[in-house]
PDB file of C-alpha atoms and ligand atoms in Angstrom:
ATOM      1  CA  UNK A  10      -1.223   0.652 -20.172  1.00  0.00           C
ATOM      2  CA  UNK A  11       0.776  -0.625 -17.189  1.00  0.00           C
ATOM      3  CA  UNK A  12       0.071  -3.887 -15.397  1.00  0.00           C
ATOM      4  CA  UNK A  13      -0.398  -3.284 -11.671  1.00  0.00           C
ATOM      5  CA  UNK A  14       0.236  -5.852  -8.941  1.00  0.00           C
ATOM      6  CA  UNK A  15      -1.224  -5.004  -5.527  1.00  0.00           C
ATOM      7  CA  UNK A  16       0.215  -6.366  -2.263  1.00  0.00           C
ATOM      8  CA  UNK A  17      -2.075  -6.441   0.773  1.00  0.00           C
ATOM      9  CA  UNK A  18      -2.188  -7.781   4.327  1.00  0.00           C
ATOM     10  CA  UNK A  19      -5.685  -7.022   5.605  1.00  0.00           C
ATOM     11  CA  UNK A  20      -9.004  -5.366   4.944  1.00  0.00           C
ATOM     12  CA  UNK A  21      -8.022  -4.041   1.567  1.00  0.00           C
ATOM     13  CA  UNK A  22      -9.933  -0.755   1.627  1.00  0.00           C
ATOM     14  CA  UNK A  23      -7.075   0.866  -0.298  1.00  0.00           C
ATOM     15  CA  UNK A  24      -7.265  -1.975  -2.834  1.00  0.00           C
ATOM     16  CA  UNK A  25     -11.003  -1.219  -3.091  1.00  0.00           C
ATOM     17  CA  UNK A  26     -10.192   2.460  -3.698  1.00  0.00           C
ATOM     18  CA  UNK A  27      -7.926   1.403  -6.584  1.00  0.00           C
ATOM     19  CA  UNK A  28     -10.612  -0.886  -8.036  1.00  0.00           C
ATOM     20  CA  UNK A  29     -13.166   1.953  -7.780  1.00  0.00           C
ATOM     21  CA  UNK A  30     -10.691   4.405  -9.355  1.00  0.00           C
ATOM     22  CA  UNK A  31     -10.201   2.029 -12.256  1.00  0.00           C
ATOM     23  CA  UNK A  32     -13.975   1.897 -12.776  1.00  0.00           C
ATOM     24  CA  UNK A  33     -14.433   5.682 -12.510  1.00  0.00           C
ATOM     25  CA  UNK A  34     -11.492   6.464 -14.794  1.00  0.00           C
ATOM     26  CA  UNK A  35      -9.325   8.200 -12.167  1.00  0.00           C
ATOM     27  CA  UNK A  36      -6.900   5.326 -12.740  1.00  0.00           C
ATOM     28  CA  UNK A  37      -6.703   4.984 -16.505  1.00  0.00           C
ATOM     29  CA  UNK A  38      -3.023   4.349 -17.345  1.00  0.00           C
ATOM     30  CA  UNK A  39      -2.846   1.016 -15.535  1.00  0.00           C
ATOM     31  CA  UNK A  40      -5.020  -1.953 -14.624  1.00  0.00           C
ATOM     32  CA  UNK A  41      -4.835  -4.306 -11.655  1.00  0.00           C
ATOM     33  CA  UNK A  42      -3.728  -7.722 -12.922  1.00  0.00           C
ATOM     34  CA  UNK A  43      -3.181  -9.525  -9.608  1.00  0.00           C
ATOM     35  CA  UNK A  44      -3.398  -9.226  -5.830  1.00  0.00           C
ATOM     36  CA  UNK A  45      -0.938 -10.924  -3.494  1.00  0.00           C
ATOM     37  CA  UNK A  46      -1.474 -11.225   0.276  1.00  0.00           C
ATOM     38  CA  UNK A  47       0.885 -12.318   3.034  1.00  0.00           C
ATOM     39  CA  UNK A  48      -2.112 -13.378   5.122  1.00  0.00           C
ATOM     40  CA  UNK A  49      -4.621 -16.077   4.204  1.00  0.00           C
ATOM     41  CA  UNK A  50      -7.413 -14.343   6.137  1.00  0.00           C
ATOM     42  CA  UNK A  51      -7.081 -10.906   4.493  1.00  0.00           C
ATOM     43  CA  UNK A  52     -10.530  -9.653   3.457  1.00  0.00           C
ATOM     44  CA  UNK A  53      -8.866  -7.887   0.536  1.00  0.00           C
ATOM     45  CA  UNK A  54      -8.547 -11.318  -1.116  1.00  0.00           C
ATOM     46  CA  UNK A  55     -12.356 -11.535  -1.218  1.00  0.00           C
ATOM     47  CA  UNK A  56     -12.554  -8.021  -2.666  1.00  0.00           C
ATOM     48  CA  UNK A  57     -10.193  -9.095  -5.472  1.00  0.00           C
ATOM     49  CA  UNK A  58     -12.067 -12.341  -6.112  1.00  0.00           C
ATOM     50  CA  UNK A  59     -15.339 -10.391  -6.344  1.00  0.00           C
ATOM     51  CA  UNK A  60     -13.794  -8.481  -9.262  1.00  0.00           C
ATOM     52  CA  UNK A  61     -12.330 -11.570 -10.924  1.00  0.00           C
ATOM     53  CA  UNK A  62      -8.756 -10.447 -10.189  1.00  0.00           C
ATOM     54  CA  UNK A  63      -6.261 -13.349  -9.779  1.00  0.00           C
ATOM     55  CA  UNK A  64      -4.958 -13.725  -6.209  1.00  0.00           C
ATOM     56  CA  UNK A  65      -2.095 -15.465  -4.460  1.00  0.00           C
ATOM     57  CA  UNK A  66      -1.144 -15.951  -0.814  1.00  0.00           C
ATOM     58  CA  UNK A  67       2.573 -15.916   0.088  1.00  0.00           C
ATOM     59  CA  UNK A  68       3.249 -16.050   3.840  1.00  0.00           C
ATOM     60  CA  UNK A  69       6.681 -15.164   5.220  1.00  0.00           C
ATOM     61  CA  UNK A  70       6.686 -17.737   8.020  1.00  0.00           C
ATOM     62  CA  UNK A  71       4.433 -20.538   6.787  1.00  0.00           C
ATOM     63  CA  UNK A  72       5.670 -20.543   3.172  1.00  0.00           C
ATOM     64  CA  UNK A  73       9.188 -19.089   3.396  1.00  0.00           C
ATOM     65  CA  UNK A  74      10.428 -20.257   6.819  1.00  0.00           C
ATOM     66  CA  UNK A  75      10.597 -16.644   7.989  1.00  0.00           C
ATOM     67  CA  UNK A  76      13.350 -15.897   5.438  1.00  0.00           C
ATOM     68  CA  UNK A  77      12.974 -12.332   4.082  1.00  0.00           C
ATOM     69  CA  UNK A  78      15.032 -13.016   0.929  1.00  0.00           C
ATOM     70  CA  UNK A  79      12.991 -16.099   0.073  1.00  0.00           C
ATOM     71  CA  UNK A  80       9.772 -14.161   0.756  1.00  0.00           C
ATOM     72  CA  UNK A  81      10.945 -11.338  -1.545  1.00  0.00           C
ATOM     73  CA  UNK A  82      11.994 -13.791  -4.251  1.00  0.00           C
ATOM     74  CA  UNK A  83       8.641 -15.615  -4.179  1.00  0.00           C
ATOM     75  CA  UNK A  84       6.686 -12.357  -4.463  1.00  0.00           C
ATOM     76  CA  UNK A  85       9.010 -11.158  -7.238  1.00  0.00           C
ATOM     77  CA  UNK A  86       8.563 -14.403  -9.177  1.00  0.00           C
ATOM     78  CA  UNK A  87       4.766 -14.078  -8.953  1.00  0.00           C
ATOM     79  CA  UNK A  88       4.890 -10.445 -10.103  1.00  0.00           C
ATOM     80  CA  UNK A  89       7.033 -11.467 -13.101  1.00  0.00           C
ATOM     81  CA  UNK A  90       4.747 -14.389 -13.883  1.00  0.00           C
ATOM     82  CA  UNK A  91       1.804 -11.954 -14.017  1.00  0.00           C
ATOM     83  CA  UNK A  92       3.786  -9.465 -16.160  1.00  0.00           C
ATOM     84  CA  UNK A  93       3.493  -6.776 -13.503  1.00  0.00           C
ATOM     85  CA  UNK A  94       5.087  -3.381 -14.296  1.00  0.00           C
ATOM     86  CA  UNK A  95       4.098  -1.398 -11.169  1.00  0.00           C
ATOM     87  CA  UNK A  96       3.637  -2.724  -7.615  1.00  0.00           C
ATOM     88  CA  UNK A  97       1.317  -1.009  -5.117  1.00  0.00           C
ATOM     89  CA  UNK A  98       1.684  -1.691  -1.393  1.00  0.00           C
ATOM     90  CA  UNK A  99      -1.916  -1.136  -0.299  1.00  0.00           C
ATOM     91  CA  UNK A 100      -1.733  -1.855   3.412  1.00  0.00           C
ATOM     92  CA  UNK A 101       1.074  -4.401   2.999  1.00  0.00           C
ATOM     93  CA  UNK A 102       2.515  -4.712   6.477  1.00  0.00           C
ATOM     94  CA  UNK A 103       5.436  -7.121   5.940  1.00  0.00           C
ATOM     95  CA  UNK A 104       9.032  -6.082   5.343  1.00  0.00           C
ATOM     96  CA  UNK A 105      10.708  -7.340   2.162  1.00  0.00           C
ATOM     97  CA  UNK A 106      13.881  -6.471   0.294  1.00  0.00           C
ATOM     98  CA  UNK A 107      16.400  -8.173  -1.966  1.00  0.00           C
ATOM     99  CA  UNK A 108      15.284  -9.271  -5.378  1.00  0.00           C
ATOM    100  CA  UNK A 109      11.905  -7.541  -5.372  1.00  0.00           C
ATOM    101  CA  UNK A 110      13.462  -4.127  -4.615  1.00  0.00           C
ATOM    102  CA  UNK A 111      16.184  -4.599  -7.247  1.00  0.00           C
ATOM    103  CA  UNK A 112      13.864  -5.797 -10.008  1.00  0.00           C
ATOM    104  CA  UNK A 113      11.227  -3.151  -9.320  1.00  0.00           C
ATOM    105  CA  UNK A 114      13.400  -0.166  -8.358  1.00  0.00           C
ATOM    106  CA  UNK A 115      11.326   3.065  -8.612  1.00  0.00           C
ATOM    107  CA  UNK A 116       8.290   0.977  -9.584  1.00  0.00           C
ATOM    108  CA  UNK A 117       6.912   0.246  -6.110  1.00  0.00           C
ATOM    109  CA  UNK A 118       4.578   2.710  -4.388  1.00  0.00           C
ATOM    110  CA  UNK A 119       3.442   2.621  -0.745  1.00  0.00           C
ATOM    111  CA  UNK A 120       0.706   4.388   1.202  1.00  0.00           C
ATOM    112  CA  UNK A 121       1.530   5.319   4.789  1.00  0.00           C
ATOM    113  CA  UNK A 122      -1.102   6.701   7.199  1.00  0.00           C
ATOM    114  CA  UNK A 123       0.811   9.736   8.504  1.00  0.00           C
ATOM    115  CA  UNK A 124       2.644  12.774   7.191  1.00  0.00           C
ATOM    116  CA  UNK A 125       6.146  11.329   6.693  1.00  0.00           C
ATOM    117  CA  UNK A 126       8.637  11.882   8.363  1.00  0.00           C
ATOM    118  CA  UNK A 127       6.328  11.806  11.409  1.00  0.00           C
ATOM    119  CA  UNK A 128       5.199   8.476  12.843  1.00  0.00           C
ATOM    120  CA  UNK A 129       6.880   6.216  10.303  1.00  0.00           C
ATOM    121  CA  UNK A 130       9.674   3.644  10.020  1.00  0.00           C
ATOM    122  CA  UNK A 131      10.068   0.113  11.272  1.00  0.00           C
ATOM    123  CA  UNK A 132       7.255  -1.048  13.573  1.00  0.00           C
ATOM    124  CA  UNK A 133       5.036   1.934  12.659  1.00  0.00           C
ATOM    125  CA  UNK A 134       2.100   0.570  10.714  1.00  0.00           C
ATOM    126  CA  UNK A 135      -1.679   0.374  10.796  1.00  0.00           C
ATOM    127  CA  UNK A 136      -3.370   1.474  14.023  1.00  0.00           C
ATOM    128  CA  UNK A 137      -0.010   1.944  15.792  1.00  0.00           C
ATOM    129  CA  UNK A 138       0.572   5.045  13.661  1.00  0.00           C
ATOM    130  CA  UNK A 139      -2.653   6.661  14.849  1.00  0.00           C
ATOM    131  CA  UNK A 140      -2.035   5.618  18.468  1.00  0.00           C
ATOM    132  CA  UNK A 141       1.340   7.377  18.295  1.00  0.00           C
ATOM    133  CA  UNK A 142      -0.113  10.498  16.667  1.00  0.00           C
ATOM    134  CA  UNK A 143      -2.817  10.797  19.351  1.00  0.00           C
ATOM    135  CA  UNK A 144      -0.320  10.068  22.170  1.00  0.00           C
ATOM    136  CA  UNK A 145       1.902  12.880  20.883  1.00  0.00           C
ATOM    137  CA  UNK A 146      -1.094  15.180  20.650  1.00  0.00           C
ATOM    138  CA  UNK A 147      -0.658  16.370  17.068  1.00  0.00           C
ATOM    139  CA  UNK A 148      -3.478  18.518  15.706  1.00  0.00           C
ATOM    140  CA  UNK A 149      -2.763  17.606  12.083  1.00  0.00           C
ATOM    141  CA  UNK A 150      -1.893  14.208  10.663  1.00  0.00           C
ATOM    142  CA  UNK A 151      -2.611  12.698   7.241  1.00  0.00           C
ATOM    143  CA  UNK A 152      -1.300  10.254   4.689  1.00  0.00           C
ATOM    144  CA  UNK A 153       1.698   9.992   2.373  1.00  0.00           C
ATOM    145  CA  UNK A 154       2.383   8.082  -0.826  1.00  0.00           C
ATOM    146  CA  UNK A 155       6.010   7.409  -1.676  1.00  0.00           C
ATOM    147  CA  UNK A 156       8.306   5.279  -3.784  1.00  0.00           C
ATOM    148  CA  UNK A 157       9.760   2.309  -1.938  1.00  0.00           C
ATOM    149  CA  UNK A 158      13.488   1.883  -1.410  1.00  0.00           C
ATOM    150  CA  UNK A 159      15.630  -0.013   1.131  1.00  0.00           C
ATOM    151  CA  UNK A 160      14.810   2.495   3.909  1.00  0.00           C
ATOM    152  CA  UNK A 161      11.437   1.734   5.565  1.00  0.00           C
ATOM    153  CA  UNK A 162       9.093   4.638   4.613  1.00  0.00           C
ATOM    154  CA  UNK A 163      12.193   6.481   3.309  1.00  0.00           C
ATOM    155  CA  UNK A 164      11.641   6.711  -0.469  1.00  0.00           C
ATOM    156  CA  UNK A 165      10.774   9.782  -2.529  1.00  0.00           C
ATOM    157  CA  UNK A 166       7.448  11.332  -1.534  1.00  0.00           C
ATOM    158  CA  UNK A 167       4.799  11.480  -4.263  1.00  0.00           C
ATOM    159  CA  UNK A 168       1.736  13.018  -2.550  1.00  0.00           C
ATOM    160  CA  UNK A 169       0.651  14.041   0.947  1.00  0.00           C
ATOM    161  CA  UNK A 170      -2.719  15.099   2.309  1.00  0.00           C
ATOM    162  CA  UNK A 171      -3.331  16.605   5.747  1.00  0.00           C
ATOM    163  CA  UNK A 172      -6.203  15.579   8.038  1.00  0.00           C
ATOM    164  CA  UNK A 173      -7.169  17.270  11.326  1.00  0.00           C
ATOM    165  CA  UNK A 174      -7.437  15.328  14.554  1.00  0.00           C
ATOM    166  CA  UNK A 175     -10.542  16.061  16.642  1.00  0.00           C
ATOM    167  CA  UNK A 176     -11.410  16.031  20.332  1.00  0.00           C
ATOM    168  CA  UNK A 177     -12.500  12.551  21.402  1.00  0.00           C
ATOM    169  CA  UNK A 178     -10.603  10.765  18.612  1.00  0.00           C
ATOM    170  CA  UNK A 179      -9.701   7.139  19.215  1.00  0.00           C
ATOM    171  CA  UNK A 180      -7.074   5.452  17.023  1.00  0.00           C
ATOM    172  CA  UNK A 181      -9.909   3.682  15.168  1.00  0.00           C
ATOM    173  CA  UNK A 182     -11.872   6.898  14.531  1.00  0.00           C
ATOM    174  CA  UNK A 183      -8.745   8.727  13.373  1.00  0.00           C
ATOM    175  CA  UNK A 184      -7.710   5.818  11.136  1.00  0.00           C
ATOM    176  CA  UNK A 185     -11.087   5.903   9.403  1.00  0.00           C
ATOM    177  CA  UNK A 186     -10.955   9.712   8.890  1.00  0.00           C
ATOM    178  CA  UNK A 187      -7.421   9.526   7.464  1.00  0.00           C
ATOM    179  CA  UNK A 188      -8.530   6.775   5.081  1.00  0.00           C
ATOM    180  CA  UNK A 189     -11.664   8.611   3.932  1.00  0.00           C
ATOM    181  CA  UNK A 190     -10.145  12.093   3.622  1.00  0.00           C
ATOM    182  CA  UNK A 191      -6.651  11.191   2.440  1.00  0.00           C
ATOM    183  CA  UNK A 192      -5.628   7.611   1.638  1.00  0.00           C
ATOM    184  CA  UNK A 193      -8.439   6.587  -0.700  1.00  0.00           C
ATOM    185  CA  UNK A 194      -7.869   9.789  -2.710  1.00  0.00           C
ATOM    186  CA  UNK A 195      -4.091  10.140  -2.934  1.00  0.00           C
ATOM    187  CA  UNK A 196      -3.314   6.458  -3.510  1.00  0.00           C
ATOM    188  CA  UNK A 197      -5.252   6.117  -6.800  1.00  0.00           C
ATOM    189  CA  UNK A 198      -4.040   9.558  -7.949  1.00  0.00           C
ATOM    190  CA  UNK A 199      -0.433   8.650  -7.164  1.00  0.00           C
ATOM    191  CA  UNK A 200      -0.684   5.288  -8.926  1.00  0.00           C
ATOM    192  CA  UNK A 201      -2.043   7.094 -11.988  1.00  0.00           C
ATOM    193  CA  UNK A 202       0.923   9.507 -11.884  1.00  0.00           C
ATOM    194  CA  UNK A 203       3.376   6.585 -11.715  1.00  0.00           C
ATOM    195  CA  UNK A 204       1.613   4.580 -14.445  1.00  0.00           C
ATOM    196  CA  UNK A 205       1.457   7.569 -16.779  1.00  0.00           C
ATOM    197  CA  UNK A 206       5.192   8.199 -16.407  1.00  0.00           C
ATOM    198  CA  UNK A 207       4.817  11.540 -14.599  1.00  0.00           C
ATOM    199  CA  UNK A 208       7.135  10.584 -11.720  1.00  0.00           C
ATOM    200  CA  UNK A 209      10.789  10.851 -12.570  1.00  0.00           C
TER     201      UNK A 209
HETATM  202  C1  GAR B  12      -3.923   1.653   5.815  1.00  0.00           C
HETATM  203  O1  GAR B  12      -4.243   2.644   6.754  1.00  0.00           O
HETATM  204  C2  GAR B  12      -2.519   1.868   5.278  1.00  0.00           C
HETATM  205  O2  GAR B  12      -2.172   3.213   5.133  1.00  0.00           O
HETATM  206  C3  GAR B  12      -1.699   1.218   6.370  1.00  0.00           C
HETATM  207  O3  GAR B  12      -2.421   0.064   6.708  1.00  0.00           O
HETATM  208  C4  GAR B  12      -3.825   0.283   6.486  1.00  0.00           C
HETATM  209  C5  GAR B  12      -4.358  -0.824   5.607  1.00  0.00           C
HETATM  210  O4  GAR B  12      -5.745  -0.739   5.427  1.00  0.00           O
HETATM  211  N1  GAR B  12      -0.356   0.949   5.924  1.00  0.00           N
HETATM  212  C6  GAR B  12       0.715   1.065   6.699  1.00  0.00           C
HETATM  213  O5  GAR B  12       0.655   1.339   7.884  1.00  0.00           O
HETATM  214  C7  GAR B  12       2.042   0.814   6.005  1.00  0.00           C
HETATM  215  N2  GAR B  12       3.143   1.194   6.844  1.00  0.00           N
HETATM  216  P1  GAR B  12      -6.469  -1.459   4.204  1.00  0.00           P
HETATM  217  O6  GAR B  12      -6.045  -2.932   4.214  1.00  0.00           O
HETATM  218  O7  GAR B  12      -7.937  -1.319   4.507  1.00  0.00           O
HETATM  219  O8  GAR B  12      -6.082  -0.767   2.924  1.00  0.00           O
END
């Protein structure tokens, strides 16, 4: 059984999907041992507290003077303190690097709300991804889970699921459809694959 640490920045619906997957048995080779947010107002913190999961807030600017290495080190230290084996970026919208990437090489998984390599990379996160997909006029978008390396959204792909755009979509409507049809399914399944040692 692997210890999972989840990093979040906002609403935490993907965190909720992981909690639900743990309860339903879809996620059975790991358990969430802590949640860390880079924003004090993230609703995902409340979701974690409701489940009795330990939480911590580490902010890049307010706590680390905007220093990415210090930010990475502080998160890494917390993950070690909580005996975390696998880290899940569940809507974690801050860039990190350094120590965290070295210590947890091939043990960090991210969910991105498009079919990589479309609409990804630095500055492409959250609603911006769906705005870009609609502006381009794609008929199919989706979500991707991947391992995290030093290239933003550039690590090995684990799972992808396609979702159709529809006439009249706004970024908010499309975001919700991609979450419901893709993200909340492939993230728990991918975390289970990583925890059960099926990703080489
Ligand atoms: C999700 O759509 C996730 O894929 C995206 O942020 C949202 C977080 O929602 N992540 C990225 O864009 C990462 N580049 P949530 O807080 O409700 O899970």
